[in-house]
Amino acid sequence: MKKSEDEWKKTLRPEEFLVLRKKGTEPPFTGKYVHQTAEGTYVCAGCGNLLFSSDTKFDSGSGWPSFFTPVASDAVVLKPDRSLGMNRTEVLCARCGGHLGHMFDDGPTPTGQRYCMNSVSLRFLKKEKV
Ligand code: FE
């Protein structure tokens, strides 16, 4: 999915554009999904790509919504990020290339990974009651 930055600017809200396209970070404990515990799925706010399930969400205490795995390994792209003098792993949406957050190796079992996401990069879809 290729869109020009101008197109993204028109379709995303300013705070979404800042994170998804400019790799910004929302301040901790400000995002709407930090304490979200309802059952459902999280999709990319940029393109709707299915990214995370509530089944893998955990309270990391970091102030950002955290998951121990994406729904599929090819839903996201991991990329070394040496910005700000740190050695981190950036997490991008595999479909639109939007910046989602970072992945750290201090997560819980079974993966030991912590996908530290920005709420504004995600959209929560509540599970329908059947
Ligand atoms: Fe996306």
Short mmCIF file of N, CA, C and O and ligand atoms in Angstrom, two decimals:
data_model
loop_
_atom_site.label_atom_id
_atom_site.label_comp_id
_atom_site.label_asym_id
_atom_site.label_seq_id
_atom_site.Cartn_x
_atom_site.Cartn_y
_atom_site.Cartn_z
N MET A 1 0.84 -1.20 0.00
CA MET A 1 0.00 0.00 0.00
C MET A 1 0.88 1.25 0.00
O MET A 1 1.60 1.50 0.95
N LYS A 2 0.81 2.00 -1.08
CA LYS A 2 1.64 3.20 -1.21
C LYS A 2 0.76 4.43 -1.26
O LYS A 2 -0.12 4.57 -2.11
N LYS A 3 1.00 5.32 -0.34
CA LYS A 3 0.31 6.61 -0.33
C LYS A 3 1.37 7.66 -0.15
O LYS A 3 2.35 7.43 0.56
N SER A 4 1.18 8.81 -0.76
CA SER A 4 2.14 9.89 -0.55
C SER A 4 1.93 10.45 0.85
O SER A 4 0.86 10.30 1.46
N GLU A 5 2.96 11.11 1.39
CA GLU A 5 2.83 11.70 2.73
C GLU A 5 1.71 12.75 2.73
O GLU A 5 1.03 12.93 3.74
N ASP A 6 1.50 13.42 1.60
CA ASP A 6 0.41 14.39 1.49
C ASP A 6 -0.96 13.72 1.64
O ASP A 6 -1.85 14.22 2.31
N GLU A 7 -1.07 12.55 1.01
CA GLU A 7 -2.33 11.80 1.12
C GLU A 7 -2.56 11.35 2.56
O GLU A 7 -3.68 11.41 3.07
N TRP A 8 -1.47 10.87 3.20
CA TRP A 8 -1.60 10.44 4.60
C TRP A 8 -2.03 11.61 5.47
O TRP A 8 -2.85 11.48 6.37
N LYS A 9 -1.47 12.78 5.19
CA LYS A 9 -1.78 13.96 6.00
C LYS A 9 -3.26 14.30 5.90
O LYS A 9 -3.87 14.77 6.86
N LYS A 10 -3.84 14.05 4.74
CA LYS A 10 -5.26 14.36 4.54
C LYS A 10 -6.16 13.33 5.20
O LYS A 10 -7.27 13.65 5.61
N THR A 11 -5.69 12.07 5.26
CA THR A 11 -6.60 11.02 5.74
C THR A 11 -6.43 10.70 7.22
O THR A 11 -7.35 10.17 7.84
N LEU A 12 -5.28 11.01 7.80
CA LEU A 12 -5.07 10.71 9.21
C LEU A 12 -5.33 11.95 10.07
O LEU A 12 -5.15 13.08 9.61
N ARG A 13 -5.73 11.72 11.31
CA ARG A 13 -5.82 12.83 12.25
C ARG A 13 -4.39 13.27 12.58
O ARG A 13 -3.46 12.47 12.50
N PRO A 14 -4.19 14.53 12.97
CA PRO A 14 -2.83 15.05 13.19
C PRO A 14 -2.00 14.19 14.14
O PRO A 14 -0.82 13.93 13.88
N GLU A 15 -2.61 13.72 15.24
CA GLU A 15 -1.86 12.92 16.22
C GLU A 15 -1.50 11.55 15.64
O GLU A 15 -0.46 10.97 15.97
N GLU A 16 -2.35 11.02 14.76
CA GLU A 16 -2.05 9.75 14.09
C GLU A 16 -0.91 9.94 13.10
O GLU A 16 0.00 9.12 13.01
N PHE A 17 -0.97 11.02 12.33
CA PHE A 17 0.07 11.31 11.34
C PHE A 17 1.43 11.44 12.02
O PHE A 17 2.44 10.91 11.53
N LEU A 18 1.45 12.10 13.16
CA LEU A 18 2.71 12.33 13.88
C LEU A 18 3.38 11.03 14.30
O LEU A 18 4.60 10.90 14.25
N VAL A 19 2.60 10.06 14.70
CA VAL A 19 3.16 8.78 15.14
C VAL A 19 3.37 7.83 13.95
O VAL A 19 4.46 7.35 13.70
N LEU A 20 2.30 7.59 13.18
CA LEU A 20 2.36 6.61 12.09
C LEU A 20 3.36 7.00 11.01
O LEU A 20 4.10 6.16 10.50
N ARG A 21 3.37 8.27 10.63
CA ARG A 21 4.23 8.67 9.50
C ARG A 21 5.51 9.37 9.93
O ARG A 21 6.49 9.39 9.20
N LYS A 22 5.51 9.97 11.12
CA LYS A 22 6.70 10.71 11.58
C LYS A 22 7.42 10.01 12.72
O LYS A 22 8.35 10.56 13.31
N LYS A 23 6.97 8.81 13.07
CA LYS A 23 7.59 7.99 14.11
C LYS A 23 7.63 8.67 15.48
O LYS A 23 8.58 8.51 16.25
N GLY A 24 6.61 9.46 15.75
CA GLY A 24 6.51 10.08 17.07
C GLY A 24 6.07 9.06 18.12
O GLY A 24 5.79 7.91 17.80
N THR A 25 6.05 9.48 19.38
CA THR A 25 5.60 8.62 20.46
C THR A 25 4.60 9.40 21.31
O THR A 25 4.87 10.53 21.70
N GLU A 26 3.44 8.80 21.56
CA GLU A 26 2.48 9.47 22.42
C GLU A 26 3.00 9.42 23.86
O GLU A 26 3.68 8.46 24.25
N PRO A 27 2.71 10.45 24.67
CA PRO A 27 3.17 10.43 26.06
C PRO A 27 2.58 9.22 26.80
O PRO A 27 1.45 8.83 26.52
N PRO A 28 3.35 8.60 27.71
CA PRO A 28 2.86 7.43 28.44
C PRO A 28 1.59 7.75 29.23
O PRO A 28 1.41 8.88 29.67
N PHE A 29 0.76 6.74 29.40
CA PHE A 29 -0.49 6.83 30.16
C PHE A 29 -1.49 7.83 29.59
O PHE A 29 -2.39 8.27 30.29
N THR A 30 -1.33 8.23 28.32
CA THR A 30 -2.29 9.15 27.71
C THR A 30 -3.14 8.45 26.66
O THR A 30 -4.19 8.96 26.28
N GLY A 31 -2.69 7.30 26.16
CA GLY A 31 -3.38 6.64 25.07
C GLY A 31 -4.66 5.97 25.55
O GLY A 31 -4.78 5.54 26.69
N LYS A 32 -5.63 5.87 24.63
CA LYS A 32 -6.94 5.34 25.04
C LYS A 32 -6.96 3.83 25.23
O LYS A 32 -7.94 3.31 25.76
N TYR A 33 -5.91 3.12 24.81
CA TYR A 33 -5.94 1.66 24.94
C TYR A 33 -5.02 1.13 26.02
O TYR A 33 -4.89 -0.09 26.18
N VAL A 34 -4.38 2.00 26.80
CA VAL A 34 -3.46 1.55 27.85
C VAL A 34 -4.16 0.57 28.79
O VAL A 34 -3.64 -0.49 29.11
N HIS A 35 -5.36 0.95 29.23
CA HIS A 35 -6.07 0.12 30.21
C HIS A 35 -7.25 -0.64 29.60
O HIS A 35 -8.12 -1.11 30.32
N GLN A 36 -7.27 -0.69 28.28
CA GLN A 36 -8.35 -1.41 27.60
C GLN A 36 -8.21 -2.91 27.86
O GLN A 36 -7.15 -3.49 27.60
N THR A 37 -9.27 -3.53 28.40
CA THR A 37 -9.20 -4.96 28.68
C THR A 37 -10.27 -5.76 27.95
O THR A 37 -10.34 -6.97 28.08
N ALA A 38 -11.14 -5.08 27.21
CA ALA A 38 -12.23 -5.77 26.52
C ALA A 38 -11.67 -6.73 25.47
O ALA A 38 -10.56 -6.57 24.98
N GLU A 39 -12.49 -7.73 25.16
CA GLU A 39 -12.10 -8.72 24.15
C GLU A 39 -12.30 -8.16 22.75
O GLU A 39 -13.34 -7.57 22.45
N GLY A 40 -11.31 -8.35 21.92
CA GLY A 40 -11.42 -7.88 20.55
C GLY A 40 -10.08 -7.89 19.86
O GLY A 40 -9.13 -8.52 20.33
N THR A 41 -10.02 -7.17 18.75
CA THR A 41 -8.78 -7.13 17.98
C THR A 41 -8.35 -5.69 17.75
O THR A 41 -9.16 -4.76 17.81
N TYR A 42 -7.06 -5.53 17.52
CA TYR A 42 -6.49 -4.22 17.27
C TYR A 42 -5.96 -4.19 15.84
O TYR A 42 -5.17 -5.05 15.44
N VAL A 43 -6.45 -3.22 15.06
CA VAL A 43 -6.00 -3.09 13.67
C VAL A 43 -5.21 -1.80 13.52
O VAL A 43 -5.27 -0.90 14.37
N CYS A 44 -4.48 -1.69 12.43
CA CYS A 44 -3.69 -0.50 12.14
C CYS A 44 -4.62 0.69 11.90
O CYS A 44 -5.57 0.59 11.12
N ALA A 45 -4.36 1.82 12.56
CA ALA A 45 -5.18 3.02 12.38
C ALA A 45 -4.99 3.62 10.99
O ALA A 45 -5.81 4.39 10.53
N GLY A 46 -3.89 3.23 10.34
CA GLY A 46 -3.63 3.77 9.01
C GLY A 46 -4.33 3.01 7.91
O GLY A 46 -4.88 3.60 6.98
N CYS A 47 -4.33 1.68 8.01
CA CYS A 47 -4.82 0.89 6.87
C CYS A 47 -5.77 -0.24 7.24
O CYS A 47 -6.27 -0.94 6.36
N GLY A 48 -6.00 -0.48 8.54
CA GLY A 48 -6.94 -1.52 8.93
C GLY A 48 -6.35 -2.91 9.00
O GLY A 48 -7.07 -3.89 9.28
N ASN A 49 -5.04 -3.04 8.79
CA ASN A 49 -4.38 -4.35 8.86
C ASN A 49 -4.53 -4.94 10.26
O ASN A 49 -4.27 -4.27 11.26
N LEU A 50 -4.94 -6.20 10.35
CA LEU A 50 -5.11 -6.85 11.64
C LEU A 50 -3.75 -7.07 12.29
O LEU A 50 -2.86 -7.70 11.70
N LEU A 51 -3.57 -6.54 13.52
CA LEU A 51 -2.25 -6.56 14.15
C LEU A 51 -2.18 -7.38 15.43
O LEU A 51 -1.32 -8.24 15.58
N PHE A 52 -3.10 -7.11 16.37
CA PHE A 52 -3.01 -7.74 17.70
C PHE A 52 -4.37 -8.21 18.18
O PHE A 52 -5.40 -7.66 17.78
N SER A 53 -4.34 -9.21 19.07
CA SER A 53 -5.55 -9.70 19.71
C SER A 53 -5.50 -9.35 21.19
O SER A 53 -4.43 -9.32 21.80
N SER A 54 -6.68 -9.09 21.77
CA SER A 54 -6.74 -8.80 23.21
C SER A 54 -6.22 -9.97 24.03
O SER A 54 -5.78 -9.79 25.16
N ASP A 55 -6.24 -11.18 23.47
CA ASP A 55 -5.73 -12.37 24.17
C ASP A 55 -4.25 -12.26 24.52
O ASP A 55 -3.77 -12.97 25.40
N THR A 56 -3.52 -11.44 23.79
CA THR A 56 -2.07 -11.34 23.98
C THR A 56 -1.67 -10.00 24.60
O THR A 56 -0.49 -9.69 24.69
N LYS A 57 -2.67 -9.24 25.05
CA LYS A 57 -2.40 -7.94 25.69
C LYS A 57 -2.09 -8.15 27.16
O LYS A 57 -2.69 -9.01 27.81
N PHE A 58 -1.14 -7.43 27.69
CA PHE A 58 -0.84 -7.53 29.12
C PHE A 58 -0.49 -6.16 29.68
O PHE A 58 -0.16 -5.23 28.93
N ASP A 59 -0.59 -6.05 31.00
CA ASP A 59 -0.28 -4.77 31.65
C ASP A 59 1.21 -4.71 31.93
O ASP A 59 1.71 -5.35 32.84
N SER A 60 1.93 -3.93 31.11
CA SER A 60 3.39 -3.86 31.25
C SER A 60 3.80 -2.79 32.25
O SER A 60 4.96 -2.73 32.65
N GLY A 61 2.86 -1.92 32.63
CA GLY A 61 3.19 -0.83 33.54
C GLY A 61 3.93 0.30 32.86
O GLY A 61 4.33 1.28 33.51
N SER A 62 4.13 0.19 31.55
CA SER A 62 4.93 1.17 30.82
C SER A 62 4.14 2.42 30.46
O SER A 62 4.72 3.47 30.18
N GLY A 63 2.80 2.30 30.45
CA GLY A 63 1.99 3.44 30.03
C GLY A 63 1.58 3.37 28.58
O GLY A 63 0.93 4.27 28.07
N TRP A 64 1.98 2.28 27.91
CA TRP A 64 1.57 2.05 26.52
C TRP A 64 0.94 0.67 26.41
O TRP A 64 1.36 -0.28 27.12
N PRO A 65 -0.05 0.52 25.53
CA PRO A 65 -0.64 -0.81 25.32
C PRO A 65 0.44 -1.79 24.88
O PRO A 65 1.24 -1.48 24.00
N SER A 66 0.47 -2.96 25.53
CA SER A 66 1.55 -3.91 25.31
C SER A 66 1.01 -5.30 25.00
O SER A 66 0.04 -5.75 25.60
N PHE A 67 1.67 -5.97 24.08
CA PHE A 67 1.25 -7.30 23.63
C PHE A 67 2.49 -8.19 23.59
O PHE A 67 3.59 -7.70 23.33
N PHE A 68 2.29 -9.51 23.82
CA PHE A 68 3.47 -10.37 23.75
C PHE A 68 3.68 -11.00 22.38
O PHE A 68 4.70 -11.65 22.14
N THR A 69 2.74 -10.77 21.46
CA THR A 69 2.95 -11.23 20.08
C THR A 69 1.94 -10.56 19.16
O THR A 69 0.83 -10.22 19.59
N PRO A 70 2.29 -10.34 17.89
CA PRO A 70 1.27 -9.92 16.91
C PRO A 70 0.42 -11.12 16.51
O PRO A 70 0.77 -12.26 16.83
N VAL A 71 -0.68 -10.90 15.79
CA VAL A 71 -1.55 -12.02 15.39
C VAL A 71 -0.83 -12.97 14.44
O VAL A 71 -1.09 -14.16 14.44
N ALA A 72 0.06 -12.43 13.64
CA ALA A 72 0.85 -13.25 12.71
C ALA A 72 2.20 -12.56 12.55
O ALA A 72 2.28 -11.33 12.61
N SER A 73 3.23 -13.37 12.36
CA SER A 73 4.57 -12.76 12.28
C SER A 73 4.69 -11.84 11.08
O SER A 73 5.49 -10.91 11.08
N ASP A 74 3.87 -12.07 10.04
CA ASP A 74 3.97 -11.20 8.87
C ASP A 74 2.99 -10.01 8.91
O ASP A 74 2.84 -9.30 7.93
N ALA A 75 2.35 -9.81 10.04
CA ALA A 75 1.47 -8.64 10.18
C ALA A 75 2.28 -7.38 10.41
O ALA A 75 1.86 -6.27 10.08
N VAL A 76 3.46 -7.56 11.00
CA VAL A 76 4.33 -6.42 11.29
C VAL A 76 5.72 -6.65 10.70
O VAL A 76 6.07 -7.77 10.33
N VAL A 77 6.47 -5.58 10.60
CA VAL A 77 7.86 -5.64 10.16
C VAL A 77 8.72 -5.08 11.29
O VAL A 77 8.39 -4.04 11.87
N LEU A 78 9.79 -5.80 11.62
CA LEU A 78 10.72 -5.34 12.66
C LEU A 78 11.96 -4.76 12.00
O LEU A 78 12.49 -5.32 11.05
N LYS A 79 12.40 -3.63 12.55
CA LYS A 79 13.51 -2.93 11.93
C LYS A 79 14.42 -2.33 13.01
O LYS A 79 13.92 -1.71 13.94
N PRO A 80 15.75 -2.53 12.89
CA PRO A 80 16.65 -1.94 13.88
C PRO A 80 16.50 -0.42 13.90
O PRO A 80 16.39 0.20 12.84
N ASP A 81 16.47 0.15 15.08
CA ASP A 81 16.30 1.59 15.24
C ASP A 81 17.35 2.12 16.20
O ASP A 81 17.31 1.82 17.39
N ARG A 82 18.31 2.86 15.68
CA ARG A 82 19.38 3.39 16.52
C ARG A 82 19.22 4.88 16.80
O ARG A 82 20.17 5.56 17.17
N SER A 83 17.99 5.38 16.62
CA SER A 83 17.76 6.81 16.86
C SER A 83 17.79 7.11 18.36
O SER A 83 17.66 6.22 19.20
N LEU A 84 17.99 8.37 18.70
CA LEU A 84 18.00 8.85 20.08
C LEU A 84 19.05 8.17 20.95
O LEU A 84 18.91 8.08 22.16
N GLY A 85 20.11 7.66 20.30
CA GLY A 85 21.20 7.03 21.04
C GLY A 85 20.84 5.72 21.70
O GLY A 85 21.51 5.27 22.62
N MET A 86 19.75 5.10 21.22
CA MET A 86 19.32 3.83 21.81
C MET A 86 19.34 2.74 20.76
O MET A 86 19.25 3.01 19.57
N ASN A 87 19.45 1.51 21.23
CA ASN A 87 19.40 0.35 20.37
C ASN A 87 18.03 -0.29 20.52
O ASN A 87 17.79 -1.05 21.46
N ARG A 88 17.12 0.01 19.62
CA ARG A 88 15.77 -0.53 19.78
C ARG A 88 15.33 -1.21 18.49
O ARG A 88 15.98 -1.11 17.45
N THR A 89 14.21 -1.92 18.60
CA THR A 89 13.63 -2.56 17.42
C THR A 89 12.30 -1.87 17.13
O THR A 89 11.37 -1.93 17.94
N GLU A 90 12.26 -1.23 15.99
CA GLU A 90 11.03 -0.55 15.59
C GLU A 90 10.01 -1.54 15.05
O GLU A 90 10.38 -2.52 14.39
N VAL A 91 8.73 -1.31 15.33
CA VAL A 91 7.66 -2.16 14.80
C VAL A 91 6.83 -1.33 13.82
O VAL A 91 6.32 -0.25 14.16
N LEU A 92 6.75 -1.84 12.59
CA LEU A 92 5.99 -1.16 11.54
C LEU A 92 4.86 -2.04 11.05
O LEU A 92 4.96 -3.27 11.06
N CYS A 93 3.78 -1.42 10.58
CA CYS A 93 2.71 -2.18 9.95
C CYS A 93 3.24 -2.74 8.63
O CYS A 93 3.80 -2.00 7.82
N ALA A 94 3.03 -4.04 8.42
CA ALA A 94 3.57 -4.68 7.21
C ALA A 94 2.85 -4.21 5.96
O ALA A 94 3.38 -4.29 4.86
N ARG A 95 1.63 -3.72 6.12
CA ARG A 95 0.87 -3.33 4.92
C ARG A 95 1.13 -1.89 4.50
O ARG A 95 1.35 -1.62 3.32
N CYS A 96 1.10 -0.95 5.45
CA CYS A 96 1.22 0.47 5.05
C CYS A 96 2.53 1.09 5.49
O CYS A 96 2.80 2.25 5.17
N GLY A 97 3.35 0.35 6.25
CA GLY A 97 4.63 0.90 6.68
C GLY A 97 4.51 1.90 7.81
O GLY A 97 5.49 2.55 8.17
N GLY A 98 3.33 2.01 8.39
CA GLY A 98 3.13 2.96 9.49
C GLY A 98 3.91 2.55 10.74
O GLY A 98 4.02 1.36 11.04
N HIS A 99 4.44 3.53 11.45
CA HIS A 99 5.16 3.27 12.70
C HIS A 99 4.15 2.95 13.80
O HIS A 99 3.22 3.71 14.04
N LEU A 100 4.36 1.81 14.47
CA LEU A 100 3.44 1.39 15.52
C LEU A 100 4.02 1.58 16.91
O LEU A 100 3.32 1.92 17.86
N GLY A 101 5.32 1.33 17.03
CA GLY A 101 5.97 1.41 18.34
C GLY A 101 7.28 0.65 18.30
O GLY A 101 7.93 0.58 17.25
N HIS A 102 7.65 0.02 19.44
CA HIS A 102 8.90 -0.73 19.50
C HIS A 102 8.68 -2.09 20.16
O HIS A 102 7.71 -2.28 20.90
N MET A 103 9.58 -3.01 19.89
CA MET A 103 9.52 -4.33 20.51
C MET A 103 10.75 -4.50 21.39
O MET A 103 11.86 -4.19 20.98
N PHE A 104 10.51 -5.00 22.61
CA PHE A 104 11.60 -5.23 23.56
C PHE A 104 11.59 -6.70 23.99
O PHE A 104 10.57 -7.38 23.91
N ASP A 105 12.74 -7.15 24.47
CA ASP A 105 12.88 -8.56 24.83
C ASP A 105 12.64 -8.82 26.32
O ASP A 105 13.17 -9.78 26.87
N ASP A 106 11.85 -7.98 26.96
CA ASP A 106 11.59 -8.16 28.40
C ASP A 106 10.13 -8.48 28.66
O ASP A 106 9.57 -8.13 29.70
N GLY A 107 9.49 -9.12 27.70
CA GLY A 107 8.07 -9.44 27.83
C GLY A 107 7.83 -10.74 28.59
O GLY A 107 8.78 -11.44 28.96
N PRO A 108 6.57 -11.05 28.81
CA PRO A 108 6.21 -12.26 29.57
C PRO A 108 6.24 -13.52 28.70
O PRO A 108 6.42 -13.44 27.48
N THR A 109 6.09 -14.66 29.31
CA THR A 109 5.95 -15.91 28.58
C THR A 109 4.65 -15.84 27.77
O THR A 109 3.73 -15.13 28.18
N PRO A 110 4.49 -16.53 26.68
CA PRO A 110 5.43 -17.54 26.15
C PRO A 110 6.52 -16.98 25.22
O PRO A 110 7.43 -17.72 24.89
N THR A 111 6.45 -15.72 24.81
CA THR A 111 7.40 -15.24 23.79
C THR A 111 8.58 -14.47 24.39
O THR A 111 9.64 -14.37 23.77
N GLY A 112 8.39 -13.90 25.57
CA GLY A 112 9.43 -13.06 26.15
C GLY A 112 9.54 -11.71 25.45
O GLY A 112 10.48 -10.95 25.71
N GLN A 113 8.58 -11.43 24.57
CA GLN A 113 8.63 -10.18 23.83
C GLN A 113 7.57 -9.21 24.34
O GLN A 113 6.53 -9.61 24.85
N ARG A 114 7.88 -7.93 24.21
CA ARG A 114 6.94 -6.88 24.59
C ARG A 114 6.79 -5.92 23.43
O ARG A 114 7.70 -5.17 23.12
N TYR A 115 5.64 -6.00 22.79
CA TYR A 115 5.33 -5.06 21.72
C TYR A 115 4.70 -3.84 22.37
O TYR A 115 3.56 -3.90 22.84
N CYS A 116 5.48 -2.78 22.44
CA CYS A 116 5.09 -1.55 23.12
C CYS A 116 4.52 -0.60 22.08
O CYS A 116 5.26 -0.01 21.29
N MET A 117 3.19 -0.48 22.07
CA MET A 117 2.52 0.20 20.97
C MET A 117 1.97 1.55 21.35
O MET A 117 1.67 1.81 22.51
N ASN A 118 1.80 2.41 20.37
CA ASN A 118 1.11 3.68 20.58
C ASN A 118 -0.38 3.44 20.35
O ASN A 118 -0.77 2.85 19.34
N SER A 119 -1.21 3.94 21.28
CA SER A 119 -2.66 3.79 21.09
C SER A 119 -3.13 4.42 19.79
O SER A 119 -4.01 3.88 19.12
N VAL A 120 -2.57 5.57 19.43
CA VAL A 120 -3.06 6.26 18.23
C VAL A 120 -2.73 5.52 16.94
O VAL A 120 -3.33 5.79 15.91
N SER A 121 -1.80 4.57 17.01
CA SER A 121 -1.48 3.77 15.82
C SER A 121 -2.47 2.63 15.65
O SER A 121 -2.45 1.94 14.62
N LEU A 122 -3.30 2.40 16.66
CA LEU A 122 -4.20 1.25 16.67
C LEU A 122 -5.66 1.68 16.67
O LEU A 122 -5.99 2.80 17.06
N ARG A 123 -6.50 0.77 16.21
CA ARG A 123 -7.94 0.94 16.35
C ARG A 123 -8.49 -0.35 16.92
O ARG A 123 -8.19 -1.43 16.41
N PHE A 124 -9.25 -0.24 17.99
CA PHE A 124 -9.79 -1.43 18.66
C PHE A 124 -11.15 -1.80 18.09
O PHE A 124 -12.03 -0.94 17.96
N LEU A 125 -11.29 -3.06 17.73
CA LEU A 125 -12.58 -3.57 17.25
C LEU A 125 -13.08 -4.56 18.27
O LEU A 125 -12.50 -5.64 18.46
N LYS A 126 -14.15 -4.19 18.96
CA LYS A 126 -14.69 -5.04 20.02
C LYS A 126 -15.28 -6.31 19.43
O LYS A 126 -15.94 -6.28 18.40
N LYS A 127 -15.04 -7.41 20.14
CA LYS A 127 -15.57 -8.70 19.71
C LYS A 127 -17.09 -8.68 19.78
O LYS A 127 -17.67 -8.28 20.80
N GLU A 128 -17.74 -9.10 18.70
CA GLU A 128 -19.20 -9.14 18.67
C GLU A 128 -19.68 -10.29 19.53
O GLU A 128 -19.15 -11.38 19.49
N LYS A 129 -20.72 -10.02 20.32
CA LYS A 129 -21.32 -11.09 21.12
C LYS A 129 -22.21 -11.93 20.21
O LYS A 129 -23.04 -11.39 19.48
N VAL A 130 -22.03 -13.26 20.24
CA VAL A 130 -22.86 -14.10 19.38
C VAL A 130 -23.78 -14.99 20.20
O VAL A 130 -23.61 -15.15 21.37
FE FE B 1 -1.11 -0.15 8.35
#
